[in-house]
Amino acid sequence: MMMRTKLWWISSLAVLTASVGANHGFAQEYLNGIEWKEPAIVTPGSTNSDPPSDAVVLFDGKDKSHWKNADAWKIDGDALVAGRGSITSTDEFGDCQVHIEWSAATPPRGSGQGRSNSGVFLMGIYELQVLDSFENKTYSDGQAGAIYKQTPPMANAMRKPGDWNAYDIFWTAPRFNADGSLKSPAYITAMHNGVLILNHFELKGDTPFSRAPKYTKHSEKGPISLQDHGDPVRFRNIWVRPLVPVEGKQVRKAFLRNGDKETPLEN
Ligand code: MG
């Protein structure tokens, strides 16, 4: 693992043409024209997280009832294994904290975007990429932890196939004006196995393969979706905490206290 520290510069265009474009069969693909520096490989620590008391548990190792379209996704041990068709949570969320664990298929199968590809779609729209990025080259803004086609992760903290990875996601939903225009963009902060990979990244819009990102007005809340990309990616321990703004009421001016003496402050 420690030997894998060399950085490469890769051409999105070249890698894409070689390994991806032909596989999708799309006539058109969006390319942002940025030649990314490949994220450094960081060896993560070993802890994952159990749900806190206020979390909405979407998968506890036994129960698929929090997911729609999940008939083809099988439970194997404590894992939910990706099957035909993407699945969507019955619960919907706006600003939220998400914990989700996943593991790539072992032995590894395929290469590039064809190796254990899935995705966590916030609000069913915005993809945080799931991919086996352990010793598997692809375009950087399509590797594990990327906001697909928008930014690479700041590090590649991928564990080897078969080992469990954890994403901890801190999501700020976009806001829209009544006329459909964007009021404020979505932001994401995320950790991959405890390593910060996205730090308040401002999303440019949705995350399609074949055109530039854009925002289209949608509800204040949306589901979590998990992508079927044809690979048996395993998921477990999925929970979400809706984020509630802190509340308080200004009941008097701020002040300094020194013994019995109080000195009001102007604001
Ligand atoms: Mg994907």
PDB file of C-alpha atoms and ligand atoms in Angstrom:
ATOM      1  CA  MET A   1       0.000   0.000   0.000  1.00  0.00           C
ATOM      2  CA  MET A   2       2.730   2.461   0.941  1.00  0.00           C
ATOM      3  CA  MET A   3       4.377   1.914  -2.413  1.00  0.00           C
ATOM      4  CA  ARG A   4       1.379   3.332  -4.220  1.00  0.00           C
ATOM      5  CA  THR A   5       2.266   6.958  -3.610  1.00  0.00           C
ATOM      6  CA  LYS A   6       3.304   8.061  -7.059  1.00  0.00           C
ATOM      7  CA  LEU A   7       1.103  10.701  -8.630  1.00  0.00           C
ATOM      8  CA  TRP A   8       0.042  10.492 -12.188  1.00  0.00           C
ATOM      9  CA  TRP A   9      -1.393  13.096 -14.483  1.00  0.00           C
ATOM     10  CA  ILE A  10      -4.017  11.578 -16.638  1.00  0.00           C
ATOM     11  CA  SER A  11      -5.924  12.896 -19.553  1.00  0.00           C
ATOM     12  CA  SER A  12      -9.639  12.634 -19.110  1.00  0.00           C
ATOM     13  CA  LEU A  13     -10.054  12.520 -22.860  1.00  0.00           C
ATOM     14  CA  ALA A  14      -7.582   9.730 -23.455  1.00  0.00           C
ATOM     15  CA  VAL A  15      -8.731   7.512 -20.628  1.00  0.00           C
ATOM     16  CA  LEU A  16     -12.330   8.151 -21.453  1.00  0.00           C
ATOM     17  CA  THR A  17     -11.931   7.202 -25.071  1.00  0.00           C
ATOM     18  CA  ALA A  18      -9.999   4.095 -24.189  1.00  0.00           C
ATOM     19  CA  SER A  19     -12.045   2.706 -21.359  1.00  0.00           C
ATOM     20  CA  VAL A  20     -15.439   4.246 -21.059  1.00  0.00           C
ATOM     21  CA  GLY A  21     -17.023   5.859 -24.067  1.00  0.00           C
ATOM     22  CA  ALA A  22     -17.406   2.664 -26.015  1.00  0.00           C
ATOM     23  CA  ASN A  23     -18.932   0.867 -23.060  1.00  0.00           C
ATOM     24  CA  HIS A  24     -21.785   3.295 -22.544  1.00  0.00           C
ATOM     25  CA  GLY A  25     -23.005   3.508 -26.111  1.00  0.00           C
ATOM     26  CA  PHE A  26     -23.895   7.183 -25.705  1.00  0.00           C
ATOM     27  CA  ALA A  27     -23.686   9.402 -28.752  1.00  0.00           C
ATOM     28  CA  GLN A  28     -22.735  12.354 -26.602  1.00  0.00           C
ATOM     29  CA  GLU A  29     -20.680  12.796 -23.513  1.00  0.00           C
ATOM     30  CA  TYR A  30     -20.099  15.871 -21.448  1.00  0.00           C
ATOM     31  CA  LEU A  31     -16.405  16.706 -20.946  1.00  0.00           C
ATOM     32  CA  ASN A  32     -15.395  19.529 -18.674  1.00  0.00           C
ATOM     33  CA  GLY A  33     -12.036  20.079 -20.378  1.00  0.00           C
ATOM     34  CA  ILE A  34     -10.066  19.911 -17.126  1.00  0.00           C
ATOM     35  CA  GLU A  35      -6.974  17.740 -16.877  1.00  0.00           C
ATOM     36  CA  TRP A  36      -7.073  16.700 -13.235  1.00  0.00           C
ATOM     37  CA  LYS A  37      -4.054  15.798 -11.168  1.00  0.00           C
ATOM     38  CA  GLU A  38      -4.709  12.328  -9.836  1.00  0.00           C
ATOM     39  CA  PRO A  39      -5.622  12.250  -6.115  1.00  0.00           C
ATOM     40  CA  ALA A  40      -2.941  10.935  -3.796  1.00  0.00           C
ATOM     41  CA  ILE A  41      -3.495   7.509  -2.305  1.00  0.00           C
ATOM     42  CA  VAL A  42      -3.997   7.630   1.465  1.00  0.00           C
ATOM     43  CA  THR A  43      -4.181   4.504   3.604  1.00  0.00           C
ATOM     44  CA  PRO A  44      -7.244   4.863   5.865  1.00  0.00           C
ATOM     45  CA  GLY A  45      -7.685   3.831   9.484  1.00  0.00           C
ATOM     46  CA  SER A  46      -9.915   0.944  10.462  1.00  0.00           C
ATOM     47  CA  THR A  47     -13.066   2.204  12.168  1.00  0.00           C
ATOM     48  CA  ASN A  48     -16.630   2.389  10.900  1.00  0.00           C
ATOM     49  CA  SER A  49     -19.698   3.776  12.644  1.00  0.00           C
ATOM     50  CA  ASP A  50     -22.882   2.470  14.185  1.00  0.00           C
ATOM     51  CA  PRO A  51     -25.994   4.635  13.876  1.00  0.00           C
ATOM     52  CA  PRO A  52     -26.489   7.308  16.525  1.00  0.00           C
ATOM     53  CA  SER A  53     -29.776   7.371  18.410  1.00  0.00           C
ATOM     54  CA  ASP A  54     -31.494   9.946  16.188  1.00  0.00           C
ATOM     55  CA  ALA A  55     -30.586   8.389  12.846  1.00  0.00           C
ATOM     56  CA  VAL A  56     -33.060   7.066  10.292  1.00  0.00           C
ATOM     57  CA  VAL A  57     -31.697   3.594   9.635  1.00  0.00           C
ATOM     58  CA  LEU A  58     -32.153   2.768   5.961  1.00  0.00           C
ATOM     59  CA  PHE A  59     -30.459  -0.624   6.094  1.00  0.00           C
ATOM     60  CA  ASP A  60     -29.580  -2.562   9.203  1.00  0.00           C
ATOM     61  CA  GLY A  61     -28.399  -5.793   7.596  1.00  0.00           C
ATOM     62  CA  LYS A  62     -31.794  -7.477   7.605  1.00  0.00           C
ATOM     63  CA  ASP A  63     -34.568  -5.304   6.273  1.00  0.00           C
ATOM     64  CA  LYS A  64     -35.145  -3.842   2.775  1.00  0.00           C
ATOM     65  CA  SER A  65     -38.418  -2.155   3.709  1.00  0.00           C
ATOM     66  CA  HIS A  66     -36.866   1.327   3.541  1.00  0.00           C
ATOM     67  CA  TRP A  67     -36.128   0.870  -0.180  1.00  0.00           C
ATOM     68  CA  LYS A  68     -38.229   0.946  -3.311  1.00  0.00           C
ATOM     69  CA  ASN A  69     -37.460  -1.253  -6.341  1.00  0.00           C
ATOM     70  CA  ALA A  70     -35.248  -3.510  -4.214  1.00  0.00           C
ATOM     71  CA  ASP A  71     -36.639  -6.920  -5.192  1.00  0.00           C
ATOM     72  CA  ALA A  72     -33.571  -7.703  -7.308  1.00  0.00           C
ATOM     73  CA  TRP A  73     -31.167  -6.555  -4.590  1.00  0.00           C
ATOM     74  CA  LYS A  74     -30.411  -9.535  -2.353  1.00  0.00           C
ATOM     75  CA  ILE A  75     -29.423  -9.628   1.276  1.00  0.00           C
ATOM     76  CA  ASP A  76     -26.293 -11.724   1.744  1.00  0.00           C
ATOM     77  CA  GLY A  77     -25.162 -11.955   5.355  1.00  0.00           C
ATOM     78  CA  ASP A  78     -25.477  -8.385   6.627  1.00  0.00           C
ATOM     79  CA  ALA A  79     -24.993  -6.856   3.176  1.00  0.00           C
ATOM     80  CA  LEU A  80     -27.371  -5.598   0.521  1.00  0.00           C
ATOM     81  CA  VAL A  81     -25.999  -6.619  -2.879  1.00  0.00           C
ATOM     82  CA  ALA A  82     -26.687  -4.437  -5.906  1.00  0.00           C
ATOM     83  CA  GLY A  83     -28.984  -6.090  -8.435  1.00  0.00           C
ATOM     84  CA  ARG A  84     -30.940  -5.033 -11.481  1.00  0.00           C
ATOM     85  CA  GLY A  85     -32.295  -1.498 -11.240  1.00  0.00           C
ATOM     86  CA  SER A  86     -31.324   1.331  -8.929  1.00  0.00           C
ATOM     87  CA  ILE A  87     -33.054   1.522  -5.568  1.00  0.00           C
ATOM     88  CA  THR A  88     -34.533   4.549  -3.851  1.00  0.00           C
ATOM     89  CA  SER A  89     -35.157   5.178  -0.178  1.00  0.00           C
ATOM     90  CA  THR A  90     -38.744   5.598   0.962  1.00  0.00           C
ATOM     91  CA  ASP A  91     -37.641   8.368   3.313  1.00  0.00           C
ATOM     92  CA  GLU A  92     -36.689  11.723   1.861  1.00  0.00           C
ATOM     93  CA  PHE A  93     -34.166  14.198   3.168  1.00  0.00           C
ATOM     94  CA  GLY A  94     -32.991  17.755   2.705  1.00  0.00           C
ATOM     95  CA  ASP A  95     -29.857  18.790   4.581  1.00  0.00           C
ATOM     96  CA  CYS A  96     -28.524  15.609   6.113  1.00  0.00           C
ATOM     97  CA  GLN A  97     -25.664  13.493   7.356  1.00  0.00           C
ATOM     98  CA  VAL A  98     -25.335  10.119   5.645  1.00  0.00           C
ATOM     99  CA  HIS A  99     -23.319   7.099   6.658  1.00  0.00           C
ATOM    100  CA  ILE A 100     -23.028   4.238   4.211  1.00  0.00           C
ATOM    101  CA  GLU A 101     -20.624   1.338   3.973  1.00  0.00           C
ATOM    102  CA  TRP A 102     -19.818  -0.512   0.785  1.00  0.00           C
ATOM    103  CA  SER A 103     -17.416  -3.061  -0.570  1.00  0.00           C
ATOM    104  CA  ALA A 104     -16.221  -3.817  -4.062  1.00  0.00           C
ATOM    105  CA  ALA A 105     -16.657  -7.258  -5.547  1.00  0.00           C
ATOM    106  CA  THR A 106     -13.884  -9.756  -4.968  1.00  0.00           C
ATOM    107  CA  PRO A 107     -12.147 -11.067  -6.922  1.00  0.00           C
ATOM    108  CA  PRO A 108     -12.128  -7.803  -8.912  1.00  0.00           C
ATOM    109  CA  ARG A 109     -13.903  -7.955 -12.235  1.00  0.00           C
ATOM    110  CA  GLY A 110     -13.648  -5.477 -15.115  1.00  0.00           C
ATOM    111  CA  SER A 111     -11.586  -2.298 -15.228  1.00  0.00           C
ATOM    112  CA  GLY A 112     -11.964   1.462 -15.167  1.00  0.00           C
ATOM    113  CA  GLN A 113     -15.596   2.463 -14.802  1.00  0.00           C
ATOM    114  CA  GLY A 114     -16.539  -1.196 -15.213  1.00  0.00           C
ATOM    115  CA  ARG A 115     -15.184  -2.321 -11.845  1.00  0.00           C
ATOM    116  CA  SER A 116     -17.696  -2.307  -8.991  1.00  0.00           C
ATOM    117  CA  ASN A 117     -19.423   0.835 -10.178  1.00  0.00           C
ATOM    118  CA  SER A 118     -22.381   2.111  -8.202  1.00  0.00           C
ATOM    119  CA  GLY A 119     -23.195   5.465  -6.693  1.00  0.00           C
ATOM    120  CA  VAL A 120     -24.845   7.250  -3.821  1.00  0.00           C
ATOM    121  CA  PHE A 121     -27.293   9.774  -5.262  1.00  0.00           C
ATOM    122  CA  LEU A 122     -28.186  12.532  -2.835  1.00  0.00           C
ATOM    123  CA  MET A 123     -31.785  13.620  -3.344  1.00  0.00           C
ATOM    124  CA  GLY A 124     -31.864  10.987  -6.088  1.00  0.00           C
ATOM    125  CA  ILE A 125     -29.979  13.413  -8.372  1.00  0.00           C
ATOM    126  CA  TYR A 126     -26.421  14.200  -7.305  1.00  0.00           C
ATOM    127  CA  GLU A 127     -23.954  11.300  -7.533  1.00  0.00           C
ATOM    128  CA  LEU A 128     -21.137  10.624  -5.121  1.00  0.00           C
ATOM    129  CA  GLN A 129     -19.329   7.936  -7.076  1.00  0.00           C
ATOM    130  CA  VAL A 130     -18.911   4.401  -5.792  1.00  0.00           C
ATOM    131  CA  LEU A 131     -16.223   2.512  -7.693  1.00  0.00           C
ATOM    132  CA  ASP A 132     -13.457   0.043  -6.965  1.00  0.00           C
ATOM    133  CA  SER A 133     -10.617   2.563  -7.129  1.00  0.00           C
ATOM    134  CA  PHE A 134      -8.064   0.236  -5.570  1.00  0.00           C
ATOM    135  CA  GLU A 135      -5.306  -0.049  -8.161  1.00  0.00           C
ATOM    136  CA  ASN A 136      -7.862   0.668 -10.871  1.00  0.00           C
ATOM    137  CA  LYS A 137      -7.272   3.627 -13.167  1.00  0.00           C
ATOM    138  CA  THR A 138     -10.050   5.753 -14.512  1.00  0.00           C
ATOM    139  CA  TYR A 139     -10.642   9.459 -15.028  1.00  0.00           C
ATOM    140  CA  SER A 140     -10.160  11.210 -11.683  1.00  0.00           C
ATOM    141  CA  ASP A 141     -13.558  12.911 -11.573  1.00  0.00           C
ATOM    142  CA  GLY A 142     -15.110   9.471 -11.987  1.00  0.00           C
ATOM    143  CA  GLN A 143     -13.238   7.534  -9.303  1.00  0.00           C
ATOM    144  CA  ALA A 144     -14.526   6.578  -5.861  1.00  0.00           C
ATOM    145  CA  GLY A 145     -15.429   9.685  -3.881  1.00  0.00           C
ATOM    146  CA  ALA A 146     -15.784  11.918  -6.933  1.00  0.00           C
ATOM    147  CA  ILE A 147     -18.790  14.100  -7.523  1.00  0.00           C
ATOM    148  CA  TYR A 148     -19.265  12.525 -10.889  1.00  0.00           C
ATOM    149  CA  LYS A 149     -17.855  14.658 -13.723  1.00  0.00           C
ATOM    150  CA  GLN A 150     -17.426  17.653 -11.412  1.00  0.00           C
ATOM    151  CA  THR A 151     -14.522  16.995  -9.075  1.00  0.00           C
ATOM    152  CA  PRO A 152     -12.199  14.203  -7.979  1.00  0.00           C
ATOM    153  CA  PRO A 153     -11.939  13.396  -4.286  1.00  0.00           C
ATOM    154  CA  MET A 154      -9.004  15.086  -2.539  1.00  0.00           C
ATOM    155  CA  ALA A 155      -7.548  11.644  -1.802  1.00  0.00           C
ATOM    156  CA  ASN A 156      -7.973   8.039  -2.815  1.00  0.00           C
ATOM    157  CA  ALA A 157      -8.704   6.311   0.523  1.00  0.00           C
ATOM    158  CA  MET A 158      -9.950   3.096  -1.069  1.00  0.00           C
ATOM    159  CA  ARG A 159      -9.646  -0.201   0.717  1.00  0.00           C
ATOM    160  CA  LYS A 160      -8.967  -3.334  -1.288  1.00  0.00           C
ATOM    161  CA  PRO A 161     -11.831  -5.306  -2.874  1.00  0.00           C
ATOM    162  CA  GLY A 162     -13.857  -7.213  -0.316  1.00  0.00           C
ATOM    163  CA  ASP A 163     -12.937  -4.871   2.533  1.00  0.00           C
ATOM    164  CA  TRP A 164     -15.556  -2.432   3.775  1.00  0.00           C
ATOM    165  CA  ASN A 165     -15.392   1.248   2.914  1.00  0.00           C
ATOM    166  CA  ALA A 166     -17.376   3.932   4.694  1.00  0.00           C
ATOM    167  CA  TYR A 167     -18.653   7.222   3.354  1.00  0.00           C
ATOM    168  CA  ASP A 168     -19.683   9.884   5.828  1.00  0.00           C
ATOM    169  CA  ILE A 169     -21.460  12.619   3.941  1.00  0.00           C
ATOM    170  CA  PHE A 170     -22.547  16.072   5.093  1.00  0.00           C
ATOM    171  CA  TRP A 171     -25.051  17.424   2.611  1.00  0.00           C
ATOM    172  CA  THR A 172     -26.512  20.867   2.157  1.00  0.00           C
ATOM    173  CA  ALA A 173     -29.423  20.735  -0.253  1.00  0.00           C
ATOM    174  CA  PRO A 174     -29.755  23.338  -2.992  1.00  0.00           C
ATOM    175  CA  ARG A 175     -32.439  25.965  -2.618  1.00  0.00           C
ATOM    176  CA  PHE A 176     -34.592  27.300  -5.423  1.00  0.00           C
ATOM    177  CA  ASN A 177     -36.591  30.457  -5.944  1.00  0.00           C
ATOM    178  CA  ALA A 178     -40.288  30.290  -6.794  1.00  0.00           C
ATOM    179  CA  ASP A 179     -39.498  31.060 -10.447  1.00  0.00           C
ATOM    180  CA  GLY A 180     -37.274  27.964 -10.610  1.00  0.00           C
ATOM    181  CA  SER A 181     -33.959  29.799 -10.530  1.00  0.00           C
ATOM    182  CA  LEU A 182     -31.226  28.687  -8.163  1.00  0.00           C
ATOM    183  CA  LYS A 183     -31.222  30.452  -4.813  1.00  0.00           C
ATOM    184  CA  SER A 184     -28.218  28.622  -3.363  1.00  0.00           C
ATOM    185  CA  PRO A 185     -26.254  25.622  -4.648  1.00  0.00           C
ATOM    186  CA  ALA A 186     -25.777  22.239  -3.019  1.00  0.00           C
ATOM    187  CA  TYR A 187     -22.655  21.706  -0.935  1.00  0.00           C
ATOM    188  CA  ILE A 188     -21.084  18.456   0.089  1.00  0.00           C
ATOM    189  CA  THR A 189     -18.460  17.540   2.619  1.00  0.00           C
ATOM    190  CA  ALA A 190     -17.520  13.880   2.698  1.00  0.00           C
ATOM    191  CA  MET A 191     -15.114  11.455   4.285  1.00  0.00           C
ATOM    192  CA  HIS A 192     -13.998   8.169   2.807  1.00  0.00           C
ATOM    193  CA  ASN A 193     -12.853   5.837   5.558  1.00  0.00           C
ATOM    194  CA  GLY A 194     -12.343   8.840   7.831  1.00  0.00           C
ATOM    195  CA  VAL A 195     -10.274  10.744   5.264  1.00  0.00           C
ATOM    196  CA  LEU A 196     -11.698  14.082   4.146  1.00  0.00           C
ATOM    197  CA  ILE A 197     -12.235  13.833   0.395  1.00  0.00           C
ATOM    198  CA  LEU A 198     -14.685  16.677  -0.278  1.00  0.00           C
ATOM    199  CA  ASN A 199     -14.596  19.879   1.754  1.00  0.00           C
ATOM    200  CA  HIS A 200     -17.712  22.007   1.315  1.00  0.00           C
ATOM    201  CA  PHE A 201     -17.599  21.408  -2.417  1.00  0.00           C
ATOM    202  CA  GLU A 202     -20.123  23.513  -4.302  1.00  0.00           C
ATOM    203  CA  LEU A 203     -21.978  21.399  -6.831  1.00  0.00           C
ATOM    204  CA  LYS A 204     -22.444  22.816 -10.292  1.00  0.00           C
ATOM    205  CA  GLY A 205     -25.714  20.938 -10.702  1.00  0.00           C
ATOM    206  CA  ASP A 206     -26.628  17.337 -11.395  1.00  0.00           C
ATOM    207  CA  THR A 207     -24.117  14.702 -12.470  1.00  0.00           C
ATOM    208  CA  PRO A 208     -24.981  13.130 -15.829  1.00  0.00           C
ATOM    209  CA  PHE A 209     -22.591  11.357 -18.184  1.00  0.00           C
ATOM    210  CA  SER A 210     -23.560  13.081 -21.400  1.00  0.00           C
ATOM    211  CA  ARG A 211     -24.016  16.799 -20.747  1.00  0.00           C
ATOM    212  CA  ALA A 212     -22.850  19.599 -18.524  1.00  0.00           C
ATOM    213  CA  PRO A 213     -24.255  19.771 -15.004  1.00  0.00           C
ATOM    214  CA  LYS A 214     -27.242  21.982 -14.398  1.00  0.00           C
ATOM    215  CA  TYR A 215     -29.769  22.665 -11.687  1.00  0.00           C
ATOM    216  CA  THR A 216     -33.449  22.010 -12.200  1.00  0.00           C
ATOM    217  CA  LYS A 217     -35.845  23.036  -9.459  1.00  0.00           C
ATOM    218  CA  HIS A 218     -36.949  20.167  -7.261  1.00  0.00           C
ATOM    219  CA  SER A 219     -38.497  19.528  -3.874  1.00  0.00           C
ATOM    220  CA  GLU A 220     -36.847  20.557  -0.624  1.00  0.00           C
ATOM    221  CA  LYS A 221     -36.378  16.887   0.197  1.00  0.00           C
ATOM    222  CA  GLY A 222     -35.442  13.872  -1.906  1.00  0.00           C
ATOM    223  CA  PRO A 223     -34.500  10.224  -1.449  1.00  0.00           C
ATOM    224  CA  ILE A 224     -31.143   8.538  -1.278  1.00  0.00           C
ATOM    225  CA  SER A 225     -30.690   6.381  -4.379  1.00  0.00           C
ATOM    226  CA  LEU A 226     -28.139   3.647  -4.916  1.00  0.00           C
ATOM    227  CA  GLN A 227     -27.091   3.004  -8.482  1.00  0.00           C
ATOM    228  CA  ASP A 228     -27.200  -0.247 -10.394  1.00  0.00           C
ATOM    229  CA  HIS A 229     -24.311  -0.119 -12.854  1.00  0.00           C
ATOM    230  CA  GLY A 230     -24.307  -3.862 -13.445  1.00  0.00           C
ATOM    231  CA  ASP A 231     -21.846  -4.691 -10.686  1.00  0.00           C
ATOM    232  CA  PRO A 232     -22.575  -6.616  -7.448  1.00  0.00           C
ATOM    233  CA  VAL A 233     -21.415  -3.880  -5.063  1.00  0.00           C
ATOM    234  CA  ARG A 234     -22.291  -4.655  -1.443  1.00  0.00           C
ATOM    235  CA  PHE A 235     -23.766  -2.127   0.997  1.00  0.00           C
ATOM    236  CA  ARG A 236     -24.392  -2.210   4.725  1.00  0.00           C
ATOM    237  CA  ASN A 237     -24.990   0.008   7.758  1.00  0.00           C
ATOM    238  CA  ILE A 238     -26.825   2.816   5.982  1.00  0.00           C
ATOM    239  CA  TRP A 239     -28.217   5.609   8.099  1.00  0.00           C
ATOM    240  CA  VAL A 240     -29.163   9.239   7.738  1.00  0.00           C
ATOM    241  CA  ARG A 241     -29.547  12.088  10.179  1.00  0.00           C
ATOM    242  CA  PRO A 242     -31.691  14.965   8.948  1.00  0.00           C
ATOM    243  CA  LEU A 243     -29.881  18.146   9.929  1.00  0.00           C
ATOM    244  CA  VAL A 244     -31.919  20.537  12.005  1.00  0.00           C
ATOM    245  CA  PRO A 245     -30.638  24.103  12.317  1.00  0.00           C
ATOM    246  CA  VAL A 246     -29.735  25.107  15.850  1.00  0.00           C
ATOM    247  CA  GLU A 247     -32.390  27.254  17.453  1.00  0.00           C
ATOM    248  CA  GLY A 248     -32.182  30.059  19.986  1.00  0.00           C
ATOM    249  CA  LYS A 249     -33.921  33.263  20.933  1.00  0.00           C
ATOM    250  CA  GLN A 250     -32.169  36.522  21.775  1.00  0.00           C
ATOM    251  CA  VAL A 251     -33.764  37.305  25.128  1.00  0.00           C
ATOM    252  CA  ARG A 252     -31.453  40.172  26.071  1.00  0.00           C
ATOM    253  CA  LYS A 253     -28.356  41.904  24.775  1.00  0.00           C
ATOM    254  CA  ALA A 254     -25.051  40.131  25.124  1.00  0.00           C
ATOM    255  CA  PHE A 255     -23.100  41.268  28.138  1.00  0.00           C
ATOM    256  CA  LEU A 256     -19.926  40.837  30.158  1.00  0.00           C
ATOM    257  CA  ARG A 257     -20.235  39.578  33.731  1.00  0.00           C
ATOM    258  CA  ASN A 258     -17.606  40.344  36.306  1.00  0.00           C
ATOM    259  CA  GLY A 259     -18.723  39.317  39.774  1.00  0.00           C
ATOM    260  CA  ASP A 260     -22.020  41.135  40.318  1.00  0.00           C
ATOM    261  CA  LYS A 261     -21.300  43.634  37.586  1.00  0.00           C
ATOM    262  CA  GLU A 262     -22.839  43.252  34.162  1.00  0.00           C
ATOM    263  CA  THR A 263     -21.777  45.336  31.179  1.00  0.00           C
ATOM    264  CA  PRO A 264     -24.112  45.169  28.174  1.00  0.00           C
ATOM    265  CA  LEU A 265     -22.515  44.836  24.762  1.00  0.00           C
ATOM    266  CA  GLU A 266     -23.898  46.577  21.724  1.00  0.00           C
ATOM    267  CA  ASN A 267     -24.624  43.417  19.792  1.00  0.00           C
TER     268      ASN A 267
HETATM  269 MG    MG B   1     -21.616   5.322 -10.539  1.00  0.00          MG
END
